Short mmCIF file of C-alpha atoms in Angstrom, two decimals:
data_model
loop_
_atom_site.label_atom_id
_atom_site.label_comp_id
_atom_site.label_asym_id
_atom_site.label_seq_id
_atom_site.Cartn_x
_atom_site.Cartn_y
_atom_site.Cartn_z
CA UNK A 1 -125.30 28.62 199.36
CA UNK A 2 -122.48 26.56 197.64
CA UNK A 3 -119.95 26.92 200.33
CA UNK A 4 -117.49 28.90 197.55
CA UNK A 5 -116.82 32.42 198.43
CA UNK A 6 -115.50 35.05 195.95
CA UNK A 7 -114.01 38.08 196.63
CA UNK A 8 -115.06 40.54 195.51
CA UNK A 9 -118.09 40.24 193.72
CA UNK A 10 -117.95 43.30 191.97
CA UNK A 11 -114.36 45.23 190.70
CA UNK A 12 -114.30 48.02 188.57
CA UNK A 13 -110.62 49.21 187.08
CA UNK A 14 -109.03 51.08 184.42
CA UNK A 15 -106.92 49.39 181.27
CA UNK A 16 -103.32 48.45 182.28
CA UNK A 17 -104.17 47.94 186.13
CA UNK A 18 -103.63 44.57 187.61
CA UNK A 19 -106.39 42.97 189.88
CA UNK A 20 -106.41 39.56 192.44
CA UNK A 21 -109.56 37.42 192.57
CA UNK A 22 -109.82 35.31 195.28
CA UNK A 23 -111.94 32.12 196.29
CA UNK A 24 -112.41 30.08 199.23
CA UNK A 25 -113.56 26.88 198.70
CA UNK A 26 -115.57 24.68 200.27
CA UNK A 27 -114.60 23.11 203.08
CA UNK A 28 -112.87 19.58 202.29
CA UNK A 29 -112.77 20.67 198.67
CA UNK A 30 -109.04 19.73 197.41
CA UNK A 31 -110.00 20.91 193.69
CA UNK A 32 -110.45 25.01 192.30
CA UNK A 33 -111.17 25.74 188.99
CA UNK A 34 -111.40 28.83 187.57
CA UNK A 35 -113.72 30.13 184.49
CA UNK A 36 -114.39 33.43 182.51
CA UNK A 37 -117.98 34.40 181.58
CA UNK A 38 -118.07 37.10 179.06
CA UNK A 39 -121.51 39.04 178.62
CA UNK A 40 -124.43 36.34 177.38
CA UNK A 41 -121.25 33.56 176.44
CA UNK A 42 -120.34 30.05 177.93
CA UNK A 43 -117.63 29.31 180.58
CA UNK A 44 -114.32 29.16 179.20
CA UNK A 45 -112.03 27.14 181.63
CA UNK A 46 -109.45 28.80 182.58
CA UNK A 47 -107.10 27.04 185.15
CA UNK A 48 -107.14 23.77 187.44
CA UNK A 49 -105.29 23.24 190.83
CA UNK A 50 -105.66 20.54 192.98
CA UNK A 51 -104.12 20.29 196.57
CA UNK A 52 -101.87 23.41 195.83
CA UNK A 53 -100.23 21.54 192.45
CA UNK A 54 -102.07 23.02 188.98
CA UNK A 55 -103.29 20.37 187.05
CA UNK A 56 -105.07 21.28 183.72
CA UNK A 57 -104.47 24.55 181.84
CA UNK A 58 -107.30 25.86 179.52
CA UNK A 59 -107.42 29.09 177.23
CA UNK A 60 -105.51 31.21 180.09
CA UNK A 61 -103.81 34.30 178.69
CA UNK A 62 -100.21 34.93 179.38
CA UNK A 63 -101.26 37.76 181.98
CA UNK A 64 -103.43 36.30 183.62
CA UNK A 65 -101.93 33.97 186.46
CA UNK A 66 -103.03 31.50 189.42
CA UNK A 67 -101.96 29.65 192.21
CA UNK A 68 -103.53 27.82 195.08
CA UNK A 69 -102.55 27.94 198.68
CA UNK A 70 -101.39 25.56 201.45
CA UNK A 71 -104.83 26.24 203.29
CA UNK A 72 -106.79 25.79 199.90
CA UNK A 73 -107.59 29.54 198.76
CA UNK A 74 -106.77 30.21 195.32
CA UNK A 75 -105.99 33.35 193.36
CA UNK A 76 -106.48 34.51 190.16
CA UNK A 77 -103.74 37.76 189.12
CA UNK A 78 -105.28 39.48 186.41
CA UNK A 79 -102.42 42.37 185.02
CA UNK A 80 -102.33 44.77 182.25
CA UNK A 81 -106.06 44.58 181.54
CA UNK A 82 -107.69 45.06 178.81
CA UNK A 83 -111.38 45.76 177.86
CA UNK A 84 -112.28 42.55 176.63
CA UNK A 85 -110.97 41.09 180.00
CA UNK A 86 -114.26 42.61 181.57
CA UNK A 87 -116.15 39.66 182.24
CA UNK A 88 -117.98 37.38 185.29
CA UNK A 89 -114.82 35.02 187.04
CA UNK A 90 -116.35 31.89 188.69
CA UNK A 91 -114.15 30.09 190.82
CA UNK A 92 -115.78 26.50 191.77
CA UNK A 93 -114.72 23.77 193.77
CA UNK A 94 -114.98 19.77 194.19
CA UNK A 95 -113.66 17.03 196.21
CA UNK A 96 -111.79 15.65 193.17
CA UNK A 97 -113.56 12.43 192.66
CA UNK A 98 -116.68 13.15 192.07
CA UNK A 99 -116.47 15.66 189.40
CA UNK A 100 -119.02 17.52 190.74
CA UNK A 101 -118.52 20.99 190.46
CA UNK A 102 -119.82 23.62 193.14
CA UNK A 103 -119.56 27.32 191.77
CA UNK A 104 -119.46 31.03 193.57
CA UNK A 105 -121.11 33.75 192.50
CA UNK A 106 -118.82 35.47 190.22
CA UNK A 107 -116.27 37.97 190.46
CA UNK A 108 -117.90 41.13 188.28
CA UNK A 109 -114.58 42.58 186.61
CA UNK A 110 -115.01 45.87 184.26
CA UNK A 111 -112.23 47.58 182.90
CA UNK A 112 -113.05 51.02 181.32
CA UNK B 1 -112.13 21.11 170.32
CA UNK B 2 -113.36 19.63 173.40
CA UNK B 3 -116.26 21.80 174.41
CA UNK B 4 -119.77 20.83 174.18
CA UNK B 5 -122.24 22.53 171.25
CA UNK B 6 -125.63 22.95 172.52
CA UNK B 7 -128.71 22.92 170.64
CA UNK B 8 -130.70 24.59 170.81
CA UNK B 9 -129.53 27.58 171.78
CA UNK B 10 -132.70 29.15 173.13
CA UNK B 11 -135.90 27.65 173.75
CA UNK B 12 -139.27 29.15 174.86
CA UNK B 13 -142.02 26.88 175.49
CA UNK B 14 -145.57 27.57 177.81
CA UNK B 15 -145.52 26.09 181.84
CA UNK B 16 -146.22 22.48 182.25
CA UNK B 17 -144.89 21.77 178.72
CA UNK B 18 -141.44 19.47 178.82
CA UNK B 19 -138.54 21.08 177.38
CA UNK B 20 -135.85 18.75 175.40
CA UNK B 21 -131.96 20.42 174.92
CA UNK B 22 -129.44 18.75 173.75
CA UNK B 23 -125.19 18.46 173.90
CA UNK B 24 -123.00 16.95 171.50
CA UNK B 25 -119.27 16.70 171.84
CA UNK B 26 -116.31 15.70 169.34
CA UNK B 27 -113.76 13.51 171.99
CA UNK B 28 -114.77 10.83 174.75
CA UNK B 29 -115.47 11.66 178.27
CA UNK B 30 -115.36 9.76 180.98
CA UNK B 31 -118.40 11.90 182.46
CA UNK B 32 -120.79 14.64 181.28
CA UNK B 33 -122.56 16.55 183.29
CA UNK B 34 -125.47 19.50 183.38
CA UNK B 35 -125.50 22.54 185.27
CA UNK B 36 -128.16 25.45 185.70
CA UNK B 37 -127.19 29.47 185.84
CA UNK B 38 -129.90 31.93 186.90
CA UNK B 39 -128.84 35.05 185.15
CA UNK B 40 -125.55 36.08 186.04
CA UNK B 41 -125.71 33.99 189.11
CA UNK B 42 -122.92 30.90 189.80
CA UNK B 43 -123.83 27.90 188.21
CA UNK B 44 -125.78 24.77 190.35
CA UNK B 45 -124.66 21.36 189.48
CA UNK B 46 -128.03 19.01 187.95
CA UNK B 47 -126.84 15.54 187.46
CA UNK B 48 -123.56 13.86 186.40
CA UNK B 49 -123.79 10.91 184.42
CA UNK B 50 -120.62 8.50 183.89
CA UNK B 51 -119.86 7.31 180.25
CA UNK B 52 -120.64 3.81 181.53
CA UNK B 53 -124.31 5.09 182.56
CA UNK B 54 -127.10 5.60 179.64
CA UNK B 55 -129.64 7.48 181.73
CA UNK B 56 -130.26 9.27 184.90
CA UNK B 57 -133.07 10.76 186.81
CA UNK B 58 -133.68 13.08 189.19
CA UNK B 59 -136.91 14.67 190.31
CA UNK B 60 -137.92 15.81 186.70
CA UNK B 61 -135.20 16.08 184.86
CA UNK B 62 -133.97 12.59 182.51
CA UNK B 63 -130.70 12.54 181.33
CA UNK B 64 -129.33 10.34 178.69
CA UNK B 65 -125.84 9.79 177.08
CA UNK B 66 -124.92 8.20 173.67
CA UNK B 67 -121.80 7.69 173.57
CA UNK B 68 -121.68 5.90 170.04
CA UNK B 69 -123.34 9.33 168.93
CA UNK B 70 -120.99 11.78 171.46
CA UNK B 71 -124.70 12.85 172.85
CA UNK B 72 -127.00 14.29 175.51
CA UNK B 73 -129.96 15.27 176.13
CA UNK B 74 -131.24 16.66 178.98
CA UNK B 75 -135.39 16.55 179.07
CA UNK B 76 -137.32 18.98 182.03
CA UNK B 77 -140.70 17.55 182.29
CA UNK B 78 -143.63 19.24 183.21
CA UNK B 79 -141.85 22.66 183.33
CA UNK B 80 -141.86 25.56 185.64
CA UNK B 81 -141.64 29.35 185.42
CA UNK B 82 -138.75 28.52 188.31
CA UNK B 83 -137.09 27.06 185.27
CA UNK B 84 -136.24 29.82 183.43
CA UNK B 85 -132.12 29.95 183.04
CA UNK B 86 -129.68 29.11 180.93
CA UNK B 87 -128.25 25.05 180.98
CA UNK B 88 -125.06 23.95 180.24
CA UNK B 89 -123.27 20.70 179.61
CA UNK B 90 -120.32 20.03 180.93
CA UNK B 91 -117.71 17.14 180.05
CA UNK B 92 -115.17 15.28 181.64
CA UNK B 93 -112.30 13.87 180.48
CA UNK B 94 -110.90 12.56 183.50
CA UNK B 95 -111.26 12.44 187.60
CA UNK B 96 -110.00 15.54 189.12
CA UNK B 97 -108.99 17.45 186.00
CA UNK B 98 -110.44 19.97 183.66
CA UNK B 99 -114.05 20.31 182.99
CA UNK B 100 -115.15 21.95 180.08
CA UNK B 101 -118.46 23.58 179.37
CA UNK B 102 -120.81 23.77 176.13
CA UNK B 103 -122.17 26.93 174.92
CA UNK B 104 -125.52 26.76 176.84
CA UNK B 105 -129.56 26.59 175.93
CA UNK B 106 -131.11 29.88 177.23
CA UNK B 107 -134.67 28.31 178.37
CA UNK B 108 -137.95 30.78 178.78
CA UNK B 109 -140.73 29.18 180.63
CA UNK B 110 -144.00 31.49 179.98
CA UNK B 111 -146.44 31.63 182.11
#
């Protein structure tokens, strides 16, 4: 157990809905980062916050948005999906100095 | 493009043989690091090693880090079916921001 929890881990939804992932992360962990897994593919990076502020932005699409909370939880709005946004979300967390990166399981997103 | 390229990018190779995969990246890092994922499962941090640092161990995994080449390899020795997953690199480019990952090595251990 990482000490990351993502909710939900599984999300099924039609094309044009809107969705919210969310991830707690571990305790002490200033850092989220969020990544999209699409079937058999790498992580792309997605979005960086640190202590609430965002701090790196990767290949995020326009609709898709984030932000990170005063008590450390972080969202991730996903709106007018699309097919190809069905894919595994991994939120992970670190302290920030290390680097180290401690993952959830995966949000499970499929848009029909 | 700062992600890491993998090679190779699946391997298959019989229990108690070592398996050898390797990263190589286009920009300087000031860490890279390896990860495992179980299928479809989160990812579990390996080892991190610092730019400064040419190789690491732990347990029995060896890492090593060119960075006059923009390499890594990451070397399993004495393999396990309990190794069967897929192993990404990940780089660094600075403390606390983003961390991007390579493409992966999907690794079969038969029995």
């Amino acid at each position: 157990d990482s000490g990351v929890t993502q909710t939900p881990k599984h999300l099924i939804t039609a094309t044009g809905q809107r969705v919210t992932l969310r991830c707690s992360p571990r305790s002490g962990d200033l850092s989220v980062y969020w990544y999209q897994q699409s079937l058999d593919q790498g992580l792309q990076f997605l979005i960086q916050y640190y202590n609430g502020e965002e701090r790196a932005k990767g290949n995020i699409l326009e609709r898709f948005s984030a932000q990170q909370f005063p008590d450390l939880h972080s969202e991730l709005n996903l709106s007018s999906l699309e097919l190809g946004d069905s894919a595994l979300y991994f939120c992970a967390s670190s302290t920030g100095h290390t680097g180290e990166l401690f993952f959830g399981e995966g949000s499970r997103l499929t848009v029909l | 493009s700062q992600q890491g390229e993998e090679d190779p990018q699946a391997l298959s190779i019989q229990e108690g043989e070592n398996a050898t995969m390797n990263c190589s990246y286009k920009t300087s890092i000031n860490n890279l690091q390896w990860y495992r994922q179980n299928s479809g499962r989160g990812l579990v941090h390996l080892i991190l090693i610092r730019s400064n640092e040419r190789e690491k161990h732990s347990g029995r995994l060896r890492v090593t880090l060119d960075t006059s080449k923009k390499s890594s390899s990451l070397l399993i020795t004495a393999s396990r079916a309990a190794d069967t997953a897929s192993y990404f690199c990940a780089l660094g480019y600075s403390s606390a921001s983003k961390i991007i990952f390579g493409s992966g090595t999907r690794l079969s251990i038969r029995p």
